[in-house]
PDB file of C-alpha atoms in Angstrom:
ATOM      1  CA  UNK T   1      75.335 114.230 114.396  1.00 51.00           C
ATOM      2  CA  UNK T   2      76.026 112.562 111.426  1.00 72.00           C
ATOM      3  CA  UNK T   3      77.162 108.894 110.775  1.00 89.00           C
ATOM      4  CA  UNK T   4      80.690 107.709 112.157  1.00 93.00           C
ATOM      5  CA  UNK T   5      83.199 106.778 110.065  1.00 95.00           C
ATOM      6  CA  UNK T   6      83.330 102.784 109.463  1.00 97.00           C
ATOM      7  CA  UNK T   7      86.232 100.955 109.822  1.00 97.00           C
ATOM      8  CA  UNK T   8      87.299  97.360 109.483  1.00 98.00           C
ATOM      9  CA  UNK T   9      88.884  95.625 112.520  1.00 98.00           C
ATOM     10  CA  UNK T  10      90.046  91.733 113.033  1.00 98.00           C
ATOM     11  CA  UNK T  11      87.041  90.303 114.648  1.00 98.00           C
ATOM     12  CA  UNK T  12      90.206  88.526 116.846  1.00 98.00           C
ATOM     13  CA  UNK T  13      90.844  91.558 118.138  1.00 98.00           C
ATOM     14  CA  UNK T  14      87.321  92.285 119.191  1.00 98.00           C
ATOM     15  CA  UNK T  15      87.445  88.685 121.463  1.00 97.00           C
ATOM     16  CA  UNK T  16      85.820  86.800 118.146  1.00 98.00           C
ATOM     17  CA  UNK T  17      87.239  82.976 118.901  1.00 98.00           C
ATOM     18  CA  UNK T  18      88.376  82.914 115.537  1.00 98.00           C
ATOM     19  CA  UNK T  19      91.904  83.077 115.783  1.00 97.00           C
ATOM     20  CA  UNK T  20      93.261  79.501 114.123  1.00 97.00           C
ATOM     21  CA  UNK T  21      93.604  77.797 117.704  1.00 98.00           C
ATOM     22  CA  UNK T  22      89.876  78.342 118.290  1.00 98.00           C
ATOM     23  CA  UNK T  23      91.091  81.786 120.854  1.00 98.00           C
ATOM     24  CA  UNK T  24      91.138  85.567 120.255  1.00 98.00           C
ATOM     25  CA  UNK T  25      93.774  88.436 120.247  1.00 97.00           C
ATOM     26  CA  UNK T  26      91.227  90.382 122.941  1.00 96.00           C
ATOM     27  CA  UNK T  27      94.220  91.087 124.603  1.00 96.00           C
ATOM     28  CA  UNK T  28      96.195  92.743 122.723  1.00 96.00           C
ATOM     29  CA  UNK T  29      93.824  95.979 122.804  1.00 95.00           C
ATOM     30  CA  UNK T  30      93.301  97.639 126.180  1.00 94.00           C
ATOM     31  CA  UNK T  31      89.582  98.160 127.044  1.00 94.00           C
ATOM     32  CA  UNK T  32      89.645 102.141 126.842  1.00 93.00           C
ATOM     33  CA  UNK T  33      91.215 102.072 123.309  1.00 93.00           C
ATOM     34  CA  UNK T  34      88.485 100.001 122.421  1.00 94.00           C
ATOM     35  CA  UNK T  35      86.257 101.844 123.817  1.00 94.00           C
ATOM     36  CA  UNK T  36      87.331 105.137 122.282  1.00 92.00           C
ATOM     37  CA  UNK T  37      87.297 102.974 118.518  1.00 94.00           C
ATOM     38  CA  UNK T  38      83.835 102.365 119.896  1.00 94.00           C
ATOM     39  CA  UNK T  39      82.627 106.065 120.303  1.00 92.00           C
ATOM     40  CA  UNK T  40      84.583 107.588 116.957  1.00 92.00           C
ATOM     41  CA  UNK T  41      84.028 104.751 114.775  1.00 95.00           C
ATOM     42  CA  UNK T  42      81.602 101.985 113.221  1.00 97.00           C
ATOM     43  CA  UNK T  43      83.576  98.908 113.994  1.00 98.00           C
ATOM     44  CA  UNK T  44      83.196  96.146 111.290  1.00 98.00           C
ATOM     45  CA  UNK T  45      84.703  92.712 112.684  1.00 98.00           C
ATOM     46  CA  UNK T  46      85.961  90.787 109.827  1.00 98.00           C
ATOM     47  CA  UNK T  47      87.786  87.430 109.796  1.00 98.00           C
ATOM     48  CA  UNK T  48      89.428  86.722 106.451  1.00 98.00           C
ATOM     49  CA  UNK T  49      90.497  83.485 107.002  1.00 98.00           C
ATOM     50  CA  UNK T  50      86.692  82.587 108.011  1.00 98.00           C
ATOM     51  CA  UNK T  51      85.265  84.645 105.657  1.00 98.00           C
ATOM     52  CA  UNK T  52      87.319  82.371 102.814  1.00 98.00           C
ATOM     53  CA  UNK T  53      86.091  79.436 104.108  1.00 98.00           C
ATOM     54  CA  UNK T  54      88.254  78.235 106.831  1.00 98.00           C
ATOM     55  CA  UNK T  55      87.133  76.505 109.958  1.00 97.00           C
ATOM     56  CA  UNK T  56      88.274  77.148 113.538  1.00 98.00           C
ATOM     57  CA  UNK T  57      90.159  75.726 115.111  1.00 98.00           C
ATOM     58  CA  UNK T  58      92.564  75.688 111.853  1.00 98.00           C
ATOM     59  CA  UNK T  59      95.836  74.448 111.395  1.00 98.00           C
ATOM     60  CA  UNK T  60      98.199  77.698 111.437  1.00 98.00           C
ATOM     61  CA  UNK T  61      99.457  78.897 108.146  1.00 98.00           C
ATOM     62  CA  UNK T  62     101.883  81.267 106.657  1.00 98.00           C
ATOM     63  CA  UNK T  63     102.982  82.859 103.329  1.00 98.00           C
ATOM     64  CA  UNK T  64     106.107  80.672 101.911  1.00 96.00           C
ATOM     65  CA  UNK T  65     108.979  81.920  99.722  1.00 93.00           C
ATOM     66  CA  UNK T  66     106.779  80.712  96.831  1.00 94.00           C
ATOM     67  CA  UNK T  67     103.884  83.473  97.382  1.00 95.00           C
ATOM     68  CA  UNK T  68     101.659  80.077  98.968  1.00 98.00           C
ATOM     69  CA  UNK T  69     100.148  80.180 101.975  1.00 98.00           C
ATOM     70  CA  UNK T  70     100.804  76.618 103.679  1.00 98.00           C
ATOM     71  CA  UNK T  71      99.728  75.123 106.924  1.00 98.00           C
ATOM     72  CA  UNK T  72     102.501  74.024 109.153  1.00 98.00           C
ATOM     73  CA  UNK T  73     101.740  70.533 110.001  1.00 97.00           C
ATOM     74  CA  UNK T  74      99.904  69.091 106.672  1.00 98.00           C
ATOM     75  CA  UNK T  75     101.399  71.446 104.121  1.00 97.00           C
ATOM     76  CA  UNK T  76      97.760  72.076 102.765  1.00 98.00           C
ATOM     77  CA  UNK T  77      98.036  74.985 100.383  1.00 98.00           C
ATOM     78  CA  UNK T  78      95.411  77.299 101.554  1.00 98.00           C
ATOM     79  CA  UNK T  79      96.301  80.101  99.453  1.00 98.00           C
ATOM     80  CA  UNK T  80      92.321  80.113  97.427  1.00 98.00           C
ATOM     81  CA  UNK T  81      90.826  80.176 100.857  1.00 98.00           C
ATOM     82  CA  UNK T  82      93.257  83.536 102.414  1.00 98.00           C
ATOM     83  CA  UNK T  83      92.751  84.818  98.117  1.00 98.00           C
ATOM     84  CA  UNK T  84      88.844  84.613  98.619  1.00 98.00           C
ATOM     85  CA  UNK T  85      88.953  85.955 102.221  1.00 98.00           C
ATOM     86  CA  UNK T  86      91.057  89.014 101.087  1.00 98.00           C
ATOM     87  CA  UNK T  87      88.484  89.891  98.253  1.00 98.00           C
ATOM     88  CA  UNK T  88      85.392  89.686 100.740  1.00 98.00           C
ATOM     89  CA  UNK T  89      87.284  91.970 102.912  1.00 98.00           C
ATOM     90  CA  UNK T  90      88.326  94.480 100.094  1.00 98.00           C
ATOM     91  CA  UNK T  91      84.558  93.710  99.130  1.00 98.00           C
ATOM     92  CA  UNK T  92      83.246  95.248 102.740  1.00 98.00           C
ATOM     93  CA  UNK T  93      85.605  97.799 102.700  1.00 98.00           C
ATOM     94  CA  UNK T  94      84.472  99.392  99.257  1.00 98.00           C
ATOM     95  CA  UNK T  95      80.848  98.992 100.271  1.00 98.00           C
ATOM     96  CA  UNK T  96      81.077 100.575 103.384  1.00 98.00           C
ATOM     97  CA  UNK T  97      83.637 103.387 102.229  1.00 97.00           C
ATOM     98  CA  UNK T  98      85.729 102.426 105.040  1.00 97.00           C
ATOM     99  CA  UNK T  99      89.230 104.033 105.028  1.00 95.00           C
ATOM    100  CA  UNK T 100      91.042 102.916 108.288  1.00 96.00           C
ATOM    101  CA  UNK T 101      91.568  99.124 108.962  1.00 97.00           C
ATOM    102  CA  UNK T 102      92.641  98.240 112.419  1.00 97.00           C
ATOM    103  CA  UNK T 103      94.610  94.386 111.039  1.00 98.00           C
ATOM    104  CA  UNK T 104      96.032  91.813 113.620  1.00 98.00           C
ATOM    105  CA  UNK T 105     100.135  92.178 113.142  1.00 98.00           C
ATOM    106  CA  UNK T 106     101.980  89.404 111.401  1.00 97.00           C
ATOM    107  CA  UNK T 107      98.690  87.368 110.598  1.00 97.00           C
ATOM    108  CA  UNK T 108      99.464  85.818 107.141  1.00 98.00           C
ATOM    109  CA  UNK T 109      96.170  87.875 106.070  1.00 98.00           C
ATOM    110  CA  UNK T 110      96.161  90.894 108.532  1.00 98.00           C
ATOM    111  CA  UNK T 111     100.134  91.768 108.933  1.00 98.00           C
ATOM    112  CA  UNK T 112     101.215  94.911 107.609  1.00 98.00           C
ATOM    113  CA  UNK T 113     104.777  95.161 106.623  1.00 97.00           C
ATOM    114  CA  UNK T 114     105.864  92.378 108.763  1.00 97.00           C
ATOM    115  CA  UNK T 115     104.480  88.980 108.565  1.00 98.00           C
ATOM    116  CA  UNK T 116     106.504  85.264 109.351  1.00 97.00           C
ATOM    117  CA  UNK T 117     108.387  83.971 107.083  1.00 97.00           C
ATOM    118  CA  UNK T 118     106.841  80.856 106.250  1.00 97.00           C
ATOM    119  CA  UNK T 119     109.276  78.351 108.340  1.00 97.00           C
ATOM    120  CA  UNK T 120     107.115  78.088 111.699  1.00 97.00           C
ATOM    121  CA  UNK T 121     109.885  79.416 113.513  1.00 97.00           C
ATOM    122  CA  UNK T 122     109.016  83.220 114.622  1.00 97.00           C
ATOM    123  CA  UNK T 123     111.158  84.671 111.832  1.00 98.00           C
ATOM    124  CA  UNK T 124     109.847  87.907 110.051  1.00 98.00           C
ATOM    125  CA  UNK T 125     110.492  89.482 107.138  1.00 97.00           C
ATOM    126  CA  UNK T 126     108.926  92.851 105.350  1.00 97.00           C
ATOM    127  CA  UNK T 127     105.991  92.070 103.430  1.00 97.00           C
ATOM    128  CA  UNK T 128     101.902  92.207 103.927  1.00 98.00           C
ATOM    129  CA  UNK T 129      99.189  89.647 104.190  1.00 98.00           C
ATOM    130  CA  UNK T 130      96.765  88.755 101.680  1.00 98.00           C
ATOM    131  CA  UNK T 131      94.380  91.171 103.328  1.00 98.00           C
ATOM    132  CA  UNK T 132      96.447  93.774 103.763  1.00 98.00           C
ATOM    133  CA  UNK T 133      97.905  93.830 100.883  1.00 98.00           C
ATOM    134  CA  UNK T 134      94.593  93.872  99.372  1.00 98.00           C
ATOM    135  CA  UNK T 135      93.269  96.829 101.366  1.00 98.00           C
ATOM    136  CA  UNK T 136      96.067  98.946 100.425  1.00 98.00           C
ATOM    137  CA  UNK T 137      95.836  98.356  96.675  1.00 98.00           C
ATOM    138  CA  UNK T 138      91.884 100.009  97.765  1.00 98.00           C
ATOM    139  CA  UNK T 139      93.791 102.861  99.684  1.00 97.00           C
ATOM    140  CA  UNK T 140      92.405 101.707 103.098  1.00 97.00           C
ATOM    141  CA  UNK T 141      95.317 103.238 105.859  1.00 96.00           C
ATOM    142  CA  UNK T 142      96.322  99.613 107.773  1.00 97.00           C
ATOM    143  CA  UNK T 143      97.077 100.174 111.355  1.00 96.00           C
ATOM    144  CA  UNK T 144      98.396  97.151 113.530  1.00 97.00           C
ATOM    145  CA  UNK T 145      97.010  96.941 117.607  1.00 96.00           C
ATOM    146  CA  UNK T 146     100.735  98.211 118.889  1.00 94.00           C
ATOM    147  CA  UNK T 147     100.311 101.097 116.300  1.00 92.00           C
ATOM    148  CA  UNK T 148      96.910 102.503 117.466  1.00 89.00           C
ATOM    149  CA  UNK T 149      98.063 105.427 118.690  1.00 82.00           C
ATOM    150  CA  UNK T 150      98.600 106.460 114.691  1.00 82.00           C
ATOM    151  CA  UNK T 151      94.553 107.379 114.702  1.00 84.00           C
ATOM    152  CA  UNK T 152      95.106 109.850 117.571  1.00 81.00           C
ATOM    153  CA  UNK T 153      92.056 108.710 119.371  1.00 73.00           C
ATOM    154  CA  UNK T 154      92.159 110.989 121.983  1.00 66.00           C
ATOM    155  CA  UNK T 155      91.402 114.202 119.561  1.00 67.00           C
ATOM    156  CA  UNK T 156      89.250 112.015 117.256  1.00 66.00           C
ATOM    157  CA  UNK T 157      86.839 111.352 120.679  1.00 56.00           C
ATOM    158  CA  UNK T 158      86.784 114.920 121.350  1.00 60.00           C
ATOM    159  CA  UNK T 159      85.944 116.074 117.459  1.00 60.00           C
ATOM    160  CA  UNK T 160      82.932 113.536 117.747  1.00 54.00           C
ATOM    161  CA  UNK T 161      82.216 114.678 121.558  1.00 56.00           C
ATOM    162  CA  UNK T 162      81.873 118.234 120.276  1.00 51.00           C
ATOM    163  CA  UNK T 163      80.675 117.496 116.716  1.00 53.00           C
ATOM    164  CA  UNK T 164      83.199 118.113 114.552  1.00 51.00           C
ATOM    165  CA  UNK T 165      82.773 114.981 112.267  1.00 44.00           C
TER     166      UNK T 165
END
């Protein structure tokens, strides 16, 4: 059988304790979804916010009217730190031809279509993260955890049960 298919994930959503209050989004994925990603797919945790040179735990941050990313407490503009985490992602995607990206919703890098609105009070609007965005300028399909059910994992297991990759 030849290689799977490799596809990016949020290493949150894989129980990384990356998340910005030190936790994870393990949670939000039930086991045997994972576990069928698992058996159809390389999964590639990435963390963009890590990867651009943030610590955790981090102060939260979101994407302001302005197009900045700015934590909630200090106002730090983080924006260079989400930029830089967005390219290494687009970076590992390219290499590794990946063409799915499984992105935690609303993250300020992961969210696709819907992200907060940059007042620290729960409010969304349309729009991507830095990630995201970033991805989809590469052509990389986005898929949130509540969307998973877009990859249709149950005929994707069989195909690779029975060879058809």
């Amino acid at each position: 059988m030849k290689n799977k298919p490799k596809i990016l994930i949020s290493a949150c959503l894989l129980g990384e304790n990356c998340k910005y209050n030190g936790g994870n989004n393990a949670d939000a994925v039930p086991a045997d979804t994972l576990a069928k990603l698992r058996q159809i797919y390389e999964l590639i945790a990435v963390c963009p916010e890590y990867l651009g040179g943030l610590t955790t735990p981090r102060e939260p941050a979101e994407i302001c009217a302005n197009g900045r990313v700015l934590t909630k407490f200090s106002g730090c503009d983080v924006t260079r730190e989400f930029v830089l985490g967005a390219q290494i992602c687009a970076d590992i995607a390219r290499e590794n031809d990946c063409k799915i990206a499984v992105l935690k919703e609303r993250s300020p890098s992961c969210g696709s279509g819907e992200i907060y609105d940059g007042s620290f009070t729960g409010r969304l609007v349309s729009g991507d993260g830095l990630t995201a965005a970033a991805l989809k300028k590469l052509g990389v399909h986005i898929v949130g955890e509540s969307a998973l059910t877009e990859l249709n994992l149950e005929k994707e297991a069989e195909n690779s049960r029975v060879g058809k990759r």
